[in-house]
Coordinates of C-alpha atoms in Angstrom, one line a residue:
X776 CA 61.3 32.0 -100.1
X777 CA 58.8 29.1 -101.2
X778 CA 60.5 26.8 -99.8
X779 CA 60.7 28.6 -96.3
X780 CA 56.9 29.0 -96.8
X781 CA 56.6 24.8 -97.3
X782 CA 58.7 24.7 -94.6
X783 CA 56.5 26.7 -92.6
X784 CA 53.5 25.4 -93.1
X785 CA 54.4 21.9 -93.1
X786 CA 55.6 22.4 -89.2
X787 CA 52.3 24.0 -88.9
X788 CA 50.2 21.0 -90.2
X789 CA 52.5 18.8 -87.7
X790 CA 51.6 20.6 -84.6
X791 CA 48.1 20.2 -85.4
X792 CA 48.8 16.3 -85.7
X793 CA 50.8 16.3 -82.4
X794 CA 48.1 17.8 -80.6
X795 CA 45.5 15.3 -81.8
X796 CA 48.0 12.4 -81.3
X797 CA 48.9 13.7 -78.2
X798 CA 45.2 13.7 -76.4
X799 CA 44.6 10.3 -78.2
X800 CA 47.5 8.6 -77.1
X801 CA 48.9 9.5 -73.3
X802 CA 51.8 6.9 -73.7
X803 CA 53.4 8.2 -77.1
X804 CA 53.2 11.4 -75.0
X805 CA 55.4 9.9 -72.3
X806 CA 57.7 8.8 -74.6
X807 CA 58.1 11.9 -76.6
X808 CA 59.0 13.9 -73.5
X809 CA 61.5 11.9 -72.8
X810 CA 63.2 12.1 -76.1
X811 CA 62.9 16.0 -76.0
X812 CA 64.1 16.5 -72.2
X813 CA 67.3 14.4 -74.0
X814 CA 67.6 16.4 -77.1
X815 CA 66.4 19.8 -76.0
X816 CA 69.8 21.4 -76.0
X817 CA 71.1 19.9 -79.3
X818 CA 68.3 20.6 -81.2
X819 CA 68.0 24.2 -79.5
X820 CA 72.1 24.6 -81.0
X821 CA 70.5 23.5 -84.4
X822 CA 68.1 25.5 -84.3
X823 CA 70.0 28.6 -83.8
X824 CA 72.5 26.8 -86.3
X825 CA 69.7 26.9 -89.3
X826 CA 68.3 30.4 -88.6
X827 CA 72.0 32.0 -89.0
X828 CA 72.2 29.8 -92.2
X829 CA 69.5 31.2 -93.6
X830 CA 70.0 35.0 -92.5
X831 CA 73.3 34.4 -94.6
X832 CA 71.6 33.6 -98.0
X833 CA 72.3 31.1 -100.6
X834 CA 70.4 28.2 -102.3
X835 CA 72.5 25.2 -99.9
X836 CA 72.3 27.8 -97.5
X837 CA 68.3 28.1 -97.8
X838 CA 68.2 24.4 -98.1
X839 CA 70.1 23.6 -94.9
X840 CA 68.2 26.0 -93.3
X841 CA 64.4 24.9 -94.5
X842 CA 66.2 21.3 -93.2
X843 CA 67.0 22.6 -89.5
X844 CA 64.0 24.1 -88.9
X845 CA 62.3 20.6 -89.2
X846 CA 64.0 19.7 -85.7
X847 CA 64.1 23.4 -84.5
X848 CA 59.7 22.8 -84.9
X849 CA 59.8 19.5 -83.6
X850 CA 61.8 20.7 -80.6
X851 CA 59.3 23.7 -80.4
X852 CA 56.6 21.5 -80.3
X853 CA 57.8 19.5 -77.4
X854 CA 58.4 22.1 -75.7
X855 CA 54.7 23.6 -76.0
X856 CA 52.9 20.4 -75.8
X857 CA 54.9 18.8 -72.3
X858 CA 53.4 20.8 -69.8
X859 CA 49.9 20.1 -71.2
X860 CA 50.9 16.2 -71.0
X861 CA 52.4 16.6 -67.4
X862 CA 48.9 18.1 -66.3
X863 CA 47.4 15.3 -68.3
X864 CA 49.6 12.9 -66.7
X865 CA 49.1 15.0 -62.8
X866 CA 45.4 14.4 -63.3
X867 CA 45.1 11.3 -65.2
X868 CA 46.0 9.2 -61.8
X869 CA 43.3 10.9 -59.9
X870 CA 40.3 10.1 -62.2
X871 CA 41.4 6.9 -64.0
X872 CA 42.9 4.7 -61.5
X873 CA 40.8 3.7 -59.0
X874 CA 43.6 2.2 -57.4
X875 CA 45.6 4.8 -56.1
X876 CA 43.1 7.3 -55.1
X877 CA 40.7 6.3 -51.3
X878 CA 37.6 7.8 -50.7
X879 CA 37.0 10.1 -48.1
X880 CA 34.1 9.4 -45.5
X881 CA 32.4 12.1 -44.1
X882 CA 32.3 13.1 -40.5
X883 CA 29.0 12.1 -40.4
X884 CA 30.6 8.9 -41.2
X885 CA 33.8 8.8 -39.4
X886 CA 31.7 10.0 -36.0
X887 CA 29.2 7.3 -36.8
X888 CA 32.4 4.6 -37.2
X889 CA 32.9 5.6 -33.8
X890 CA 30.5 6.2 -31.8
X891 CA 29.9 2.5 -30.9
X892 CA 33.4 1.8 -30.3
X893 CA 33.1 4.6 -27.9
X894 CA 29.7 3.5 -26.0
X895 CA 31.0 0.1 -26.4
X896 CA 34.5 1.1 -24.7
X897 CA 32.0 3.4 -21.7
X898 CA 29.7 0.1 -21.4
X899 CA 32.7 -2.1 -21.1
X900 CA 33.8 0.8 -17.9
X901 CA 30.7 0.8 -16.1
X902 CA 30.5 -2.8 -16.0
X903 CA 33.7 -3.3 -14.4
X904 CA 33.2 -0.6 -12.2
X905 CA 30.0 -2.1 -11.2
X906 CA 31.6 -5.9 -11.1
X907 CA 34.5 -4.4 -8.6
X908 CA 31.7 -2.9 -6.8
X909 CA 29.2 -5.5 -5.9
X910 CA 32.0 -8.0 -5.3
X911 CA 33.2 -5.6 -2.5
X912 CA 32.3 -7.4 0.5
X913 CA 30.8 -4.5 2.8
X914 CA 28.6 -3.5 -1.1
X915 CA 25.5 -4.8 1.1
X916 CA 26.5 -3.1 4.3
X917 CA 26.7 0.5 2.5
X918 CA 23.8 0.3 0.9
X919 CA 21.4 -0.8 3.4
X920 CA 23.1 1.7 5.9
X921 CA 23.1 4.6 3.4
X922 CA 19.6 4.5 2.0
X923 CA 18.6 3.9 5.9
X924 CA 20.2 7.2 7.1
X925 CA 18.8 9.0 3.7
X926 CA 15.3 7.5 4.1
X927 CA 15.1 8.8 8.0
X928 CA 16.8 12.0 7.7
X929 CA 14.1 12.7 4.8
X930 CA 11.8 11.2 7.4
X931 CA 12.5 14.1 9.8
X932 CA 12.5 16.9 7.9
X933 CA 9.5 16.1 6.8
X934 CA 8.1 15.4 10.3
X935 CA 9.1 18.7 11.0
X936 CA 7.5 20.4 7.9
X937 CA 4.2 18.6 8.0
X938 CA 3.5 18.5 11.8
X939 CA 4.5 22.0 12.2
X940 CA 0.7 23.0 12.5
X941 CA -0.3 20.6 13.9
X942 CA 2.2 20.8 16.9
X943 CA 1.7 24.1 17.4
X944 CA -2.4 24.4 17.6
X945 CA -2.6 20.7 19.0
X946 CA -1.7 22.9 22.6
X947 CA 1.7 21.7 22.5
X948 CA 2.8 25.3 22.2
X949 CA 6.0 25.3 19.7
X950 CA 6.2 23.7 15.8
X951 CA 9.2 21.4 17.1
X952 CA 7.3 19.4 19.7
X953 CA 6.7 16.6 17.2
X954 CA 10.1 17.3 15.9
X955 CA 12.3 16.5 18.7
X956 CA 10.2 13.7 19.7
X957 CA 11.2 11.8 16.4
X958 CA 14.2 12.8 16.9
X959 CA 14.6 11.4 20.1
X960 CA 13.4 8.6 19.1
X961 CA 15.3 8.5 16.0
X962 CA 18.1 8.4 18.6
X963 CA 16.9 5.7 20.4
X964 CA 16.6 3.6 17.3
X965 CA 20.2 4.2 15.7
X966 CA 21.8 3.3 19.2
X967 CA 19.7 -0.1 18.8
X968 CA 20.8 -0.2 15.7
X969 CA 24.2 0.1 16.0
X970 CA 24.3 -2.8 18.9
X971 CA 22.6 -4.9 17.0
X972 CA 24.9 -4.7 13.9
X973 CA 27.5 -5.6 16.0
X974 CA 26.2 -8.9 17.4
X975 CA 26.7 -12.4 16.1
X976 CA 24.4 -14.7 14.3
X977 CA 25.0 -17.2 16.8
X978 CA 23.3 -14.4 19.9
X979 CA 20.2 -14.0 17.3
X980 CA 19.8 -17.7 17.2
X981 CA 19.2 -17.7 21.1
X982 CA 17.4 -15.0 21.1
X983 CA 14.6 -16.0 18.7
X984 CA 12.4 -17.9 21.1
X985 CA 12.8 -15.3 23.9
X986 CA 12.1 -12.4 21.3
X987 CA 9.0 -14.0 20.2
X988 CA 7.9 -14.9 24.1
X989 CA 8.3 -11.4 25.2
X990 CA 6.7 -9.8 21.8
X991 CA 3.2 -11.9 22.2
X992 CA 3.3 -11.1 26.0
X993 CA 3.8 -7.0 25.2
X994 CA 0.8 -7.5 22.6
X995 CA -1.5 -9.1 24.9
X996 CA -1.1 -6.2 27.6
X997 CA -3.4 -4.6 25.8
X998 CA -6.0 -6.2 27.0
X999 CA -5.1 -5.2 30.2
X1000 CA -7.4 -2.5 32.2
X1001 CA -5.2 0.3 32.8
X1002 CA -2.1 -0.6 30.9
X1003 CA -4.2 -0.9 27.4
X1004 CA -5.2 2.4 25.3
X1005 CA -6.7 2.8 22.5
X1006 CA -6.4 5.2 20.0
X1007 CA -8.7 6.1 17.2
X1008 CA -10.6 2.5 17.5
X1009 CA -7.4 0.8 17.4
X1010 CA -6.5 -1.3 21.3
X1011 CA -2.4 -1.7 20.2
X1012 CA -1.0 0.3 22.5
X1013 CA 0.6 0.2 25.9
X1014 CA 1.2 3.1 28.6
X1015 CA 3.6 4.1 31.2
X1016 CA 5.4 7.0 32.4
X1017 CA 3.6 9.2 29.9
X1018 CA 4.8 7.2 26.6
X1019 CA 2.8 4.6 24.5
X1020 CA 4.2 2.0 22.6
X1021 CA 2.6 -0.3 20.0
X1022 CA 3.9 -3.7 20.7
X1023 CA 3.2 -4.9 17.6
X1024 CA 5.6 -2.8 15.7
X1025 CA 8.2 -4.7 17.9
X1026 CA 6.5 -8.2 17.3
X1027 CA 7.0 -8.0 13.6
X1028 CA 10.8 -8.1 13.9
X1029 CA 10.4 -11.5 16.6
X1030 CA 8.3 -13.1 14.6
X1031 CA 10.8 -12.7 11.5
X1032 CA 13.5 -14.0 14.1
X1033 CA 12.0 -16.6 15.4
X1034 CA 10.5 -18.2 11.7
X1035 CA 13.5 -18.0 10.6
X1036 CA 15.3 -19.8 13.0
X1037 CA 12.8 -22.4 13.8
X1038 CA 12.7 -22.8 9.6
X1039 CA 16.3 -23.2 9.2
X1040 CA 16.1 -25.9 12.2
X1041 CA 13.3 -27.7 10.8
X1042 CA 14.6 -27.7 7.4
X1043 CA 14.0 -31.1 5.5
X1044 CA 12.2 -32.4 8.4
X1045 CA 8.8 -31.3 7.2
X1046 CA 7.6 -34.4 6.0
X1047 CA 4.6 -34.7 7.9
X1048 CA 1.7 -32.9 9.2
X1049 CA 3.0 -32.9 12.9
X1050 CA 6.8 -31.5 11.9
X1051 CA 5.1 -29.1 9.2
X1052 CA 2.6 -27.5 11.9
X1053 CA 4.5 -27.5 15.0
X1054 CA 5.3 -25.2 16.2
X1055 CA 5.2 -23.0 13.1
X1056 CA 1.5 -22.4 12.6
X1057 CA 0.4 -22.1 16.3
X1058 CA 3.4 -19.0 16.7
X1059 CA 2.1 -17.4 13.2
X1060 CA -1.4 -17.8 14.6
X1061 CA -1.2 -16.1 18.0
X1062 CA 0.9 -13.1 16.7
X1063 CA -1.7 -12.4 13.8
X1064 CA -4.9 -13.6 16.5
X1065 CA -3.5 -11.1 19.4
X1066 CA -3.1 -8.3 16.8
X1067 CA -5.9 -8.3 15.0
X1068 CA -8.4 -9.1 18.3
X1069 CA -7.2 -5.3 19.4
X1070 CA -8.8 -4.2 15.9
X1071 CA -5.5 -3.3 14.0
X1072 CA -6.1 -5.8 10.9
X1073 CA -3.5 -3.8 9.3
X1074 CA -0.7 -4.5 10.8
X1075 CA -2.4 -8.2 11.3
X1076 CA -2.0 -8.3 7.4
X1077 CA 2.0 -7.2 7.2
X1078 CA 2.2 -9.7 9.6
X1079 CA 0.2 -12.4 7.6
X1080 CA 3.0 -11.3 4.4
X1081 CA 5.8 -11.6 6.5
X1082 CA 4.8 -15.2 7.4
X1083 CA 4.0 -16.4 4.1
X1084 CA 7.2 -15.3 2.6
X1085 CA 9.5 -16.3 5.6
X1086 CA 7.7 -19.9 4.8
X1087 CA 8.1 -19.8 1.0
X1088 CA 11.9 -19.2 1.6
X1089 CA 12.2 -21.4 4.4
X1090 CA 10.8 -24.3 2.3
X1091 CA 7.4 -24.9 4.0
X1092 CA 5.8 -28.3 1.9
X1093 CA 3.7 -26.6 -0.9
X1094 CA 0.2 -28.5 0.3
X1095 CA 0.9 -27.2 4.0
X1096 CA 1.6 -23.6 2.3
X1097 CA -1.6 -22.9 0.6
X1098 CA -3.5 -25.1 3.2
X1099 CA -2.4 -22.0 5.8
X1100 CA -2.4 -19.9 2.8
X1101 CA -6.4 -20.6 2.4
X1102 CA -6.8 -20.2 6.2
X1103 CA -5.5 -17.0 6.5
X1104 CA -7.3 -15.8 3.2
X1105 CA -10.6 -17.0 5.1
X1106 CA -9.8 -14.9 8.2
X1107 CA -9.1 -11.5 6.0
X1108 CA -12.4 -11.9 4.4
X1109 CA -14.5 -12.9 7.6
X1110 CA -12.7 -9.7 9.7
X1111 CA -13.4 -7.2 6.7
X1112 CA -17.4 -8.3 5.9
X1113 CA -18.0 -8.2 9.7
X1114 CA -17.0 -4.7 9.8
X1115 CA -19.2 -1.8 8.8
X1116 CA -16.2 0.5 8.8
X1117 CA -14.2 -1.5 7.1
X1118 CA -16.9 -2.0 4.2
X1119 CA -17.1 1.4 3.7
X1120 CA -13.2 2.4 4.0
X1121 CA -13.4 -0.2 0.5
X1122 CA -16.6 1.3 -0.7
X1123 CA -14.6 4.9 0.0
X1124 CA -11.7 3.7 -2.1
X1125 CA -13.8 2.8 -5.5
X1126 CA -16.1 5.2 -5.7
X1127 CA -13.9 8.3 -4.5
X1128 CA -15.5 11.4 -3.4
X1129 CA -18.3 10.7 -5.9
X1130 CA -20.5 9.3 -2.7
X1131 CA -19.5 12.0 -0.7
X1132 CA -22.3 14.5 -0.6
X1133 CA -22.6 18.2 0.3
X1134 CA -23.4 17.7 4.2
X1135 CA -20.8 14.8 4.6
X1136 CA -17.8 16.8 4.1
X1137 CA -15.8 14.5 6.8
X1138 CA -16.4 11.4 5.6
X1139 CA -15.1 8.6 4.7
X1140 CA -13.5 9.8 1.1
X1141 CA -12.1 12.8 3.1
X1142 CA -8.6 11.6 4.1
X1143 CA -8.1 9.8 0.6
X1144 CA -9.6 12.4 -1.5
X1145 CA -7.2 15.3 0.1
X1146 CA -4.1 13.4 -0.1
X1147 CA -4.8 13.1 -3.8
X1148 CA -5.6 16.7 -3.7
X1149 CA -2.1 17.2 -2.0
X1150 CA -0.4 15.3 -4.3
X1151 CA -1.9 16.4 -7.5
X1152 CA -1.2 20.3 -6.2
X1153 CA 2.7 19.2 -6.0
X1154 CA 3.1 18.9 -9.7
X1155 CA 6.5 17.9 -10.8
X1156 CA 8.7 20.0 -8.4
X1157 CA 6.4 20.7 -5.5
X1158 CA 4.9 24.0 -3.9
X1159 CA 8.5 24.5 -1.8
X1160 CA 9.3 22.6 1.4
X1161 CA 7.2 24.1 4.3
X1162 CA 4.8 25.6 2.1
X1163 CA 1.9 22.8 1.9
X1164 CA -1.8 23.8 2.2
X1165 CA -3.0 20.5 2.7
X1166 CA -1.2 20.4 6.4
X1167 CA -3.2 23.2 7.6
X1168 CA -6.2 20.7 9.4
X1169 CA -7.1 19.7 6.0
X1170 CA -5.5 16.6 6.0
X1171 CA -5.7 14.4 8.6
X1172 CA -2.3 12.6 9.8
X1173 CA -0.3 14.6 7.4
X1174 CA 2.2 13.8 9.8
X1175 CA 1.7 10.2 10.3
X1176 CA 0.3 7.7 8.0
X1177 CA -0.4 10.4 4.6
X1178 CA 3.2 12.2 5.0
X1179 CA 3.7 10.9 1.5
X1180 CA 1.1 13.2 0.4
X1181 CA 2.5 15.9 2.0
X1182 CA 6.0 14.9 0.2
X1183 CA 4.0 15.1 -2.9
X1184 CA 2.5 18.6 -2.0
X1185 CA 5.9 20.3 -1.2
X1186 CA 8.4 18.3 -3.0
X1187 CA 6.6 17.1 -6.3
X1188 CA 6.7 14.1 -8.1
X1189 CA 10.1 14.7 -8.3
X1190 CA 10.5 14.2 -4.2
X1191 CA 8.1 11.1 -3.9
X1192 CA 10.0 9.1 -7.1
X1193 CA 13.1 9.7 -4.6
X1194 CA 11.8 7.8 -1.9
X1195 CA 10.3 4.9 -3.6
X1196 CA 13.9 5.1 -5.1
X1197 CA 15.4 4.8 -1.6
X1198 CA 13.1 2.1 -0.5
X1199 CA 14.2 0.4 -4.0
X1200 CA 17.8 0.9 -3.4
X1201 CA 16.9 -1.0 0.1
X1202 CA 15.1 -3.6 -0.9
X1203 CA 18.0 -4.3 -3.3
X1204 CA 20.4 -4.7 -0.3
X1205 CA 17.8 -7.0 1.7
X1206 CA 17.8 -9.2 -1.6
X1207 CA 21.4 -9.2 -2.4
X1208 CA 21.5 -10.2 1.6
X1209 CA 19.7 -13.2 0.8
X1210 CA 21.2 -14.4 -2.6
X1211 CA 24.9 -14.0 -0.9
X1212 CA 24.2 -15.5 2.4
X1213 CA 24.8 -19.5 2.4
X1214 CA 22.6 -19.8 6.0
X1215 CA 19.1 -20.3 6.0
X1216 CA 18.3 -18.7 9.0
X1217 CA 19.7 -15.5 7.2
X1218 CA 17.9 -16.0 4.2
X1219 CA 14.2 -16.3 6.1
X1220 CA 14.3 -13.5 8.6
X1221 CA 15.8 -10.8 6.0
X1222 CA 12.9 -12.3 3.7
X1223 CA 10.3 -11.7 6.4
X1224 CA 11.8 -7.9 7.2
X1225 CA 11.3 -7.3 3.1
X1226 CA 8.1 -7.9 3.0
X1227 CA 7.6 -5.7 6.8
X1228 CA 9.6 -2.8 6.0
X1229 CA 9.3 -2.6 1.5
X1230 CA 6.0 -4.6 2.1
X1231 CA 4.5 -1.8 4.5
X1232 CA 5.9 0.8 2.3
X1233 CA 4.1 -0.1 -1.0
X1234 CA 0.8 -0.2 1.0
X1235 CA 1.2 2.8 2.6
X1236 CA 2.1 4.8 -0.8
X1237 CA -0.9 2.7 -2.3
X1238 CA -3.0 4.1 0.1
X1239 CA -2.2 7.4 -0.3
X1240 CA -2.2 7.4 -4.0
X1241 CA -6.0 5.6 -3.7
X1242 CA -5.2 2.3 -4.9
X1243 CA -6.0 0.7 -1.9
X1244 CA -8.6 1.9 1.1
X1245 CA -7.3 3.4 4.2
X1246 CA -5.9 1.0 6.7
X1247 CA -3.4 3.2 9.1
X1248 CA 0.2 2.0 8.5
X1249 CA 2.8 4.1 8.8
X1250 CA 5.5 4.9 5.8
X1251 CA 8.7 3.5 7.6
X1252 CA 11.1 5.8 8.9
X1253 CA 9.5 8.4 7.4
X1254 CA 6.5 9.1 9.1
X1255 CA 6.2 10.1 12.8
X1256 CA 6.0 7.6 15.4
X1257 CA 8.3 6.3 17.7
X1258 CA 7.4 2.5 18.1
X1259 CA 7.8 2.1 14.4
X1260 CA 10.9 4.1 13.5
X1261 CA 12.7 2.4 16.7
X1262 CA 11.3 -1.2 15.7
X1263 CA 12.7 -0.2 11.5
X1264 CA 16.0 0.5 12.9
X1265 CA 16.2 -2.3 15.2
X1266 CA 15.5 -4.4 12.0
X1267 CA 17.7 -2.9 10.2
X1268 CA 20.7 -3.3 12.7
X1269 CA 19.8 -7.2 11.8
X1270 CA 20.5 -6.9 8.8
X1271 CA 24.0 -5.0 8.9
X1272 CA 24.6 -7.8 11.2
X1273 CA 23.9 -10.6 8.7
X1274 CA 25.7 -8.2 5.9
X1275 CA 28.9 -8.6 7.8
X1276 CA 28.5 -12.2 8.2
X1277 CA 29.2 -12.0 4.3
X1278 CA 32.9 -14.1 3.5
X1279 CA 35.4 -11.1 3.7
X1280 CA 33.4 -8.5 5.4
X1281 CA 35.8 -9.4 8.7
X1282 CA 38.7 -8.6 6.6
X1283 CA 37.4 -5.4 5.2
X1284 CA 35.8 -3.8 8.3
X1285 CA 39.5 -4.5 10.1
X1286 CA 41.0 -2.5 7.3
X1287 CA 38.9 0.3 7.3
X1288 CA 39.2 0.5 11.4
X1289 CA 43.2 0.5 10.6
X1290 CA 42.3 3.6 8.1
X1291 CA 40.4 5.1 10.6
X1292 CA 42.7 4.9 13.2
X1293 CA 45.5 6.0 11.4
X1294 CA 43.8 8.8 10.0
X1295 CA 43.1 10.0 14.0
X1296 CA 46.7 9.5 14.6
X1297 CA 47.6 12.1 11.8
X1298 CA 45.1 14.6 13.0
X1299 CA 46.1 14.4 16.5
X1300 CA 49.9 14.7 15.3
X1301 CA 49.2 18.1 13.6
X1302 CA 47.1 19.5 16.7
X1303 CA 50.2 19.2 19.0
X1304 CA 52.5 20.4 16.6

């Protein structure tokens, strides 16, 4: 029985070693369960082997027995201490070897890792989407035809919402008098348009001396007893079978016609005084001299900006171009100091309706000060279409040259950063006309209709918003008038003209007139059947 107690106690005292040799060294651990998964059913048979010796008695008996449970320990402590080591071993990998184990990114980190891929991949799209697109070769035609037809149906909605009061208390007796005139003569000027989209560069180049013969001839009729009106101080205006025209609106797109034709002729040849001057500066002279003699300076100074670009493109010698430059500086100053009305249309303009004083109600910070009044009651979205104050005789020419005001009052900021959008989006076609077109002539007389058509436009909004004094121009084929919105379109139908002169604009209008006719040959197919 000692000896069995020994026994014991000395496989005691070895377990306590194993388990302090086993967390001290993982790789005798590995070995050691190898050697027990080969010996754990021998030693198991010894095991049983030794206890049945000892059950029987006896001193060899006790002996062999107090032996065999030496291996029949061993074996027990193998078996107790290997799953400890396999979750030893399990974890060890995932804490101690760097190696094996990757760290995990967040998906703050992983959505960060991809978001510029992604924009990257989207900006890569729309630039190729935009490439295919502006090398289209009808690009130019669209969008000077599209922002044209958004700008003038704006135009007469507008026309219609502002000069409904008007119409009707001006004795006309209905709110669509002034209405379906614009649209009549928004008529007129798409059928112009259309015609003269469809004619060749070589027709404009014969027509440009013509055009600019019968334009100063229309503009001096106003001088004329009888044929001449005026209106509102202004002698620019022609009557006859109960219409009046303003010649000059039509003059503006000659003179662009006819400077850039004689530029594109004269081209390299302006070497001297005599070839620089003539005939360019006599032309730009009587247009400007016959205009502004009827009192209209300004339309005389949109025709002044037209001429100075058309010359900048057209290559005019620099010391010619601000000699003429000076001149017509000169002129502006001497024709606004010897005005009184004038002065105080500039005087109006700086000091606002701070000058304006109890018993002058109707002065001259009266139209300026109630279009900002009409534009600052807009807000951002507007009062609602139809519903401006301003229109009801407070402002005068709500329907005419302050319209944007009135776009301001009912459609809000939102509605006015629309049309300077348009006129931006046109302005970009009339550029992209000029950077793609190889012929000078081209190049000079689209110049000259950016600075009538955009040019006119940013004064007009600048007078409205009080950054510059009144001086009566209309906001193209917005506001009401027919001369000008006939005279816009006509322009404009120049310019679809030079768009298709573009190298593969031929091919592509010939496949979309194959489109379209095949498209009418389908419908007409299903009406019969």
């Amino acid at each position: 029985m000692g000896r069995q107690t020994t026994a014991k106690e000395d496989a005691r005292r070895r377990r306590k070693l194993a388990k302090t040799t086993s967390a001290s060294a993982p790789a005798a651990t590995k070995t050691r369960k190898a050697a027990s998964a080969k010996s754990g059913a021998p030693s198991a048979a010894r095991s049983a082997g030794g206890k049945s010796a000892a059950g029987s008695g006896g001193g060899k008996s006790a002996a062999r027995s107090a032996g065999a449970t030496k291996p029949a320990a061993s074996a027990q402590r193998t078996r107790k201490t290997t799953p400890k080591k396999s979750r030893a071993e399990k974890s060890a990998p995932k804490t101690t070897t760097p190696k094996t184990s990757k760290p995990k990114s967040s998906p703050v980190q992983k959505s960060g890792a991809k978001n510029p891929s992604v924009v990257k991949k989207v900006m890569a799209t729309l630039r190729g989407d935009w490439s295919r697109f502006s090398a289209y070769p009808l690009t130019t035609y669209y969008i000077i035809l599209v922002s044209v037809l958004l700008l003038t149906g704006l135009g007469l909605v507008m026309v219609l919402s502002a000069s409904s009061i008007t119409s009707y208390d001006g004795g006309e007796g209905s709110s669509f008098a002034y209405f379906n005139k614009q649209a009549m003569f928004a008529g007129v000027g798409f059928a112009l348009m259309i015609a003269a989209s469809l004619v060749s560069l070589s027709f404009w180049k014969r027509l440009a001396w013509i055009a600019l013969g019968a334009g100063i001839v229309m503009q001096a009729l106003v001088f004329l007893p009888g044929l001449g009106k005026t209106t509102k101080g202004n002698a620019n205006w022609i009557g006859f079978a109960g219409f009046q025209v303003q010649p000059s609106e039509f003059l503006k797109v000659a003179l662009a016609l006819w400077l850039g034709f004689i530029l594109a002729q004269k081209f390299g040849k302006m070497t001297t005084f005599g070839h620089a001057m003539i005939p360019v500066v006599p032309g730009i002279l009587a247009a400007v001299g016959l205009v502004v003699g009827g009192n209209d300076l300004g339309t005389g100074l949109v025709l002044m900006a037209m001429a100075v670009v058309c010359l900048f493109i057209g290559g005019f010698p620099m010391k010619y171009f601000l000699l003429l430059g000076s001149i017509l500086t000169a002129a502006v100053i001497f024709f606004v100091l010897s005005s009184e009305n004038r002065l105080n249309r500039i005087k109006a303009m700086l000091t606002g309706h701070a000058d304006q004083t109890a018993a002058d109600t109707m002065g001259q910070a009266w139209q300026s000060n109630h279009g900002l009044f009409s534009l600052a009651s807009g807000g951002w979205f507007g009062v609602g279409l139809g519903a401006s104050r301003e229109k009801w005789s407070w402002l005068p020419e709500a329907h005419n040259d302050f319209i944007f005001a009135i776009i301001g009052e009912e459609l809000g900021l939102i509605g006015t950063l629309v049309v300077i959008f348009l006129f931006a989006i046109l302005g970009y076609g009339m550029i992209r006309v000029i950077m793609r077109s190889t012929n000078l002539m081209v190049q000079v007389t689209t110049a000259g209709f950016f600075a009538f058509i955009i040019g006119q436009a940013g004064i007009n909004i600048g007078v409205v918003t009080g950054l510059l004094p009144v001086i009566g121009l209309p906001l193209p084929f917005v506001s009401y008038g027919g001369s000008s919105i006939i005279s816009c379109l006509l322009a404009v139908g120049v310019l679809l003209s030079f768009a298709r002169t573009e190298p593969g604009a031929d091919a592509a209008i010939a496949v979309h007139k194959d489109r379209m006719r095949s498209s009418f040959a389908v419908l007409a197919r299903k009406r019969r059947n």
